[in-house]
PDB file of C-alpha atoms in Angstrom:
ATOM      1  CA  MET A   1      -4.680  60.749 -20.766  1.00  0.00           C
ATOM      2  CA  THR A   2      -1.683  59.519 -18.764  1.00  0.00           C
ATOM      3  CA  ASN A   3      -2.010  56.102 -17.152  1.00  0.00           C
ATOM      4  CA  LYS A   4      -1.275  55.648 -13.476  1.00  0.00           C
ATOM      5  CA  TYR A   5       0.719  52.509 -12.905  1.00  0.00           C
ATOM      6  CA  GLU A   6       0.550  50.628  -9.635  1.00  0.00           C
ATOM      7  CA  SER A   7       3.416  49.167  -7.623  1.00  0.00           C
ATOM      8  CA  HIS A   8       3.381  46.548  -4.907  1.00  0.00           C
ATOM      9  CA  GLY A   9       6.500  46.001  -2.858  1.00  0.00           C
ATOM     10  CA  THR A  10       9.960  46.351  -4.340  1.00  0.00           C
ATOM     11  CA  PRO A  11      10.929  43.341  -6.458  1.00  0.00           C
ATOM     12  CA  LEU A  12      14.678  43.820  -5.986  1.00  0.00           C
ATOM     13  CA  ALA A  13      14.471  44.219  -2.208  1.00  0.00           C
ATOM     14  CA  GLU A  14      14.451  41.310   0.207  1.00  0.00           C
ATOM     15  CA  TYR A  15      10.953  39.830   0.338  1.00  0.00           C
ATOM     16  CA  ARG A  16       9.227  37.535   2.807  1.00  0.00           C
ATOM     17  CA  LEU A  17       6.224  35.656   1.493  1.00  0.00           C
ATOM     18  CA  THR A  18       2.979  36.452   3.308  1.00  0.00           C
ATOM     19  CA  ARG A  19       0.027  34.209   4.143  1.00  0.00           C
ATOM     20  CA  ASP A  20      -1.851  35.898   1.329  1.00  0.00           C
ATOM     21  CA  ASP A  21       0.974  35.050  -1.110  1.00  0.00           C
ATOM     22  CA  HIS A  22       0.822  31.365  -0.079  1.00  0.00           C
ATOM     23  CA  ARG A  23      -2.991  31.358  -0.336  1.00  0.00           C
ATOM     24  CA  ARG A  24      -2.964  32.961  -3.807  1.00  0.00           C
ATOM     25  CA  GLN A  25      -0.312  30.505  -5.025  1.00  0.00           C
ATOM     26  CA  GLU A  26      -2.311  27.514  -3.744  1.00  0.00           C
ATOM     27  CA  GLU A  27      -5.480  28.845  -5.420  1.00  0.00           C
ATOM     28  CA  LYS A  28      -3.644  29.343  -8.738  1.00  0.00           C
ATOM     29  CA  GLU A  29      -2.183  25.831  -8.581  1.00  0.00           C
ATOM     30  CA  ARG A  30      -5.601  24.299  -7.794  1.00  0.00           C
ATOM     31  CA  SER A  31      -7.396  26.191 -10.571  1.00  0.00           C
ATOM     32  CA  THR A  32      -4.625  25.412 -13.086  1.00  0.00           C
ATOM     33  CA  ALA A  33      -4.785  21.700 -12.205  1.00  0.00           C
ATOM     34  CA  TYR A  34      -8.587  21.741 -12.581  1.00  0.00           C
ATOM     35  CA  VAL A  35      -8.431  23.371 -16.014  1.00  0.00           C
ATOM     36  CA  ARG A  36      -5.782  20.863 -17.135  1.00  0.00           C
ATOM     37  CA  ARG A  37      -7.989  17.945 -15.994  1.00  0.00           C
ATOM     38  CA  VAL A  38     -11.014  19.347 -17.857  1.00  0.00           C
ATOM     39  CA  VAL A  39      -9.023  19.994 -21.041  1.00  0.00           C
ATOM     40  CA  ASP A  40      -7.349  16.576 -20.897  1.00  0.00           C
ATOM     41  CA  SER A  41     -10.726  14.819 -20.510  1.00  0.00           C
ATOM     42  CA  ALA A  42     -12.396  16.697 -23.391  1.00  0.00           C
ATOM     43  CA  PRO A  43     -12.801  14.810 -26.645  1.00  0.00           C
ATOM     44  CA  PRO A  44     -10.517  15.923 -29.472  1.00  0.00           C
ATOM     45  CA  LEU A  45     -11.885  18.497 -31.900  1.00  0.00           C
ATOM     46  CA  SER A  46     -12.788  17.358 -35.377  1.00  0.00           C
ATOM     47  CA  ALA A  47     -10.921  18.991 -38.242  1.00  0.00           C
ATOM     48  CA  GLU A  48     -14.157  20.778 -39.229  1.00  0.00           C
ATOM     49  CA  VAL A  49     -14.717  22.238 -35.747  1.00  0.00           C
ATOM     50  CA  ALA A  50     -11.043  23.233 -35.444  1.00  0.00           C
ATOM     51  CA  SER A  51     -11.272  25.014 -38.821  1.00  0.00           C
ATOM     52  CA  LYS A  52     -14.434  26.880 -37.733  1.00  0.00           C
ATOM     53  CA  LEU A  53     -12.719  27.965 -34.519  1.00  0.00           C
ATOM     54  CA  ARG A  54      -9.695  29.263 -36.443  1.00  0.00           C
ATOM     55  CA  ASP A  55     -12.029  31.216 -38.747  1.00  0.00           C
ATOM     56  CA  LEU A  56     -14.018  32.570 -35.814  1.00  0.00           C
ATOM     57  CA  LEU A  57     -10.963  33.658 -33.825  1.00  0.00           C
ATOM     58  CA  GLY A  58      -9.122  34.904 -36.881  1.00  0.00           C
ATOM     59  CA  PRO A  59      -5.620  36.299 -36.807  1.00  0.00           C
ATOM     60  CA  PHE A  60      -4.819  38.575 -33.900  1.00  0.00           C
ATOM     61  CA  PRO A  61      -3.633  42.033 -34.896  1.00  0.00           C
ATOM     62  CA  ARG A  62       0.092  42.512 -34.452  1.00  0.00           C
ATOM     63  CA  ARG A  63       0.925  45.124 -31.877  1.00  0.00           C
ATOM     64  CA  SER A  64       3.906  47.390 -31.842  1.00  0.00           C
ATOM     65  CA  PRO A  65       6.420  47.037 -28.985  1.00  0.00           C
ATOM     66  CA  SER A  66       5.554  50.634 -28.111  1.00  0.00           C
ATOM     67  CA  ASP A  67       2.078  49.392 -27.050  1.00  0.00           C
ATOM     68  CA  TYR A  68       3.632  47.620 -24.051  1.00  0.00           C
ATOM     69  CA  MET A  69       4.924  48.529 -20.600  1.00  0.00           C
ATOM     70  CA  ARG A  70       7.799  46.588 -19.069  1.00  0.00           C
ATOM     71  CA  TRP A  71       7.363  45.441 -15.472  1.00  0.00           C
ATOM     72  CA  ARG A  72       9.940  44.145 -13.025  1.00  0.00           C
ATOM     73  CA  VAL A  73       8.315  41.418 -10.947  1.00  0.00           C
ATOM     74  CA  ARG A  74       9.246  39.093  -8.107  1.00  0.00           C
ATOM     75  CA  LEU A  75       7.587  35.714  -8.446  1.00  0.00           C
ATOM     76  CA  TYR A  76       6.390  33.389  -5.689  1.00  0.00           C
ATOM     77  CA  CYS A  77       9.341  31.109  -6.455  1.00  0.00           C
ATOM     78  CA  GLY A  78      11.676  34.004  -5.550  1.00  0.00           C
ATOM     79  CA  HIS A  79      13.000  34.763  -9.014  1.00  0.00           C
ATOM     80  CA  ILE A  80      12.902  38.251 -10.506  1.00  0.00           C
ATOM     81  CA  GLN A  81      12.077  38.782 -14.142  1.00  0.00           C
ATOM     82  CA  GLU A  82      10.692  41.253 -16.626  1.00  0.00           C
ATOM     83  CA  VAL A  83       7.183  40.854 -18.043  1.00  0.00           C
ATOM     84  CA  ALA A  84       5.219  42.944 -20.523  1.00  0.00           C
ATOM     85  CA  CYS A  85       1.623  44.174 -20.392  1.00  0.00           C
ATOM     86  CA  LEU A  86      -0.318  46.588 -22.526  1.00  0.00           C
ATOM     87  CA  LEU A  87       0.231  50.245 -21.667  1.00  0.00           C
ATOM     88  CA  SER A  88      -3.462  50.538 -20.818  1.00  0.00           C
ATOM     89  CA  GLU A  89      -3.119  48.078 -17.904  1.00  0.00           C
ATOM     90  CA  PRO A  90      -2.312  49.643 -14.506  1.00  0.00           C
ATOM     91  CA  ARG A  91      -0.549  46.489 -13.266  1.00  0.00           C
ATOM     92  CA  PRO A  92       0.891  43.243 -14.637  1.00  0.00           C
ATOM     93  CA  ALA A  93      -0.983  39.944 -14.742  1.00  0.00           C
ATOM     94  CA  SER A  94      -1.354  38.088 -11.446  1.00  0.00           C
ATOM     95  CA  GLU A  95       1.005  35.238 -12.347  1.00  0.00           C
ATOM     96  CA  ALA A  96       3.665  34.175 -14.823  1.00  0.00           C
ATOM     97  CA  ARG A  97       5.725  31.154 -15.780  1.00  0.00           C
ATOM     98  CA  CYS A  98       9.184  31.473 -14.272  1.00  0.00           C
ATOM     99  CA  LYS A  99      11.841  31.479 -16.974  1.00  0.00           C
ATOM    100  CA  GLU A 100      14.511  30.330 -14.506  1.00  0.00           C
ATOM    101  CA  CYS A 101      12.924  27.406 -12.639  1.00  0.00           C
ATOM    102  CA  GLY A 102       9.871  26.743 -14.832  1.00  0.00           C
ATOM    103  CA  LYS A 103       7.301  27.055 -12.012  1.00  0.00           C
ATOM    104  CA  ASN A 104       3.954  27.561 -13.726  1.00  0.00           C
ATOM    105  CA  PRO A 105       1.976  29.276 -12.407  1.00  0.00           C
ATOM    106  CA  SER A 106       4.063  31.407 -10.071  1.00  0.00           C
ATOM    107  CA  VAL A 107       2.090  34.315  -8.619  1.00  0.00           C
ATOM    108  CA  ILE A 108       3.568  37.782  -8.770  1.00  0.00           C
ATOM    109  CA  VAL A 109       4.223  38.925  -5.190  1.00  0.00           C
ATOM    110  CA  ALA A 110       5.902  42.288  -5.909  1.00  0.00           C
ATOM    111  CA  PHE A 111       5.956  44.461  -9.014  1.00  0.00           C
ATOM    112  CA  GLU A 112       6.915  47.879 -10.318  1.00  0.00           C
ATOM    113  CA  PRO A 113       6.734  49.506 -13.746  1.00  0.00           C
ATOM    114  CA  ASP A 114      10.072  49.596 -15.553  1.00  0.00           C
ATOM    115  CA  GLY A 115       9.170  51.830 -18.486  1.00  0.00           C
ATOM    116  CA  PRO A 116       7.584  51.432 -21.893  1.00  0.00           C
ATOM    117  CA  PHE A 117       9.135  49.309 -24.622  1.00  0.00           C
ATOM    118  CA  GLU A 118      10.807  51.238 -27.378  1.00  0.00           C
ATOM    119  CA  GLU A 119      10.245  50.627 -31.075  1.00  0.00           C
TER     120      GLU A 119
END
């Protein structure tokens, strides 16, 4: 089965942020700040609980680079970068941390597939 990959806008073309882009960015910033407040206010885990969590989660299986699709994305901050998602995903995640300016989160406002990773 061949996956159909979505595109939204053209990351390399000139882009004007929309109201929806601003709204999504504000929502991401609010939810990220909320999660940080909750995590910061939580009591620290005991060594026993941390060990149980590590055992429960276990090691994640290593994936081959060929399991990933490269995406060219334009971020809310205006920077363009490449991100990777599993081949089975029709589109990249909704946000990323900008490698240039550090904005985190920065919603993805335009994206296009750029081809699978090679081994």
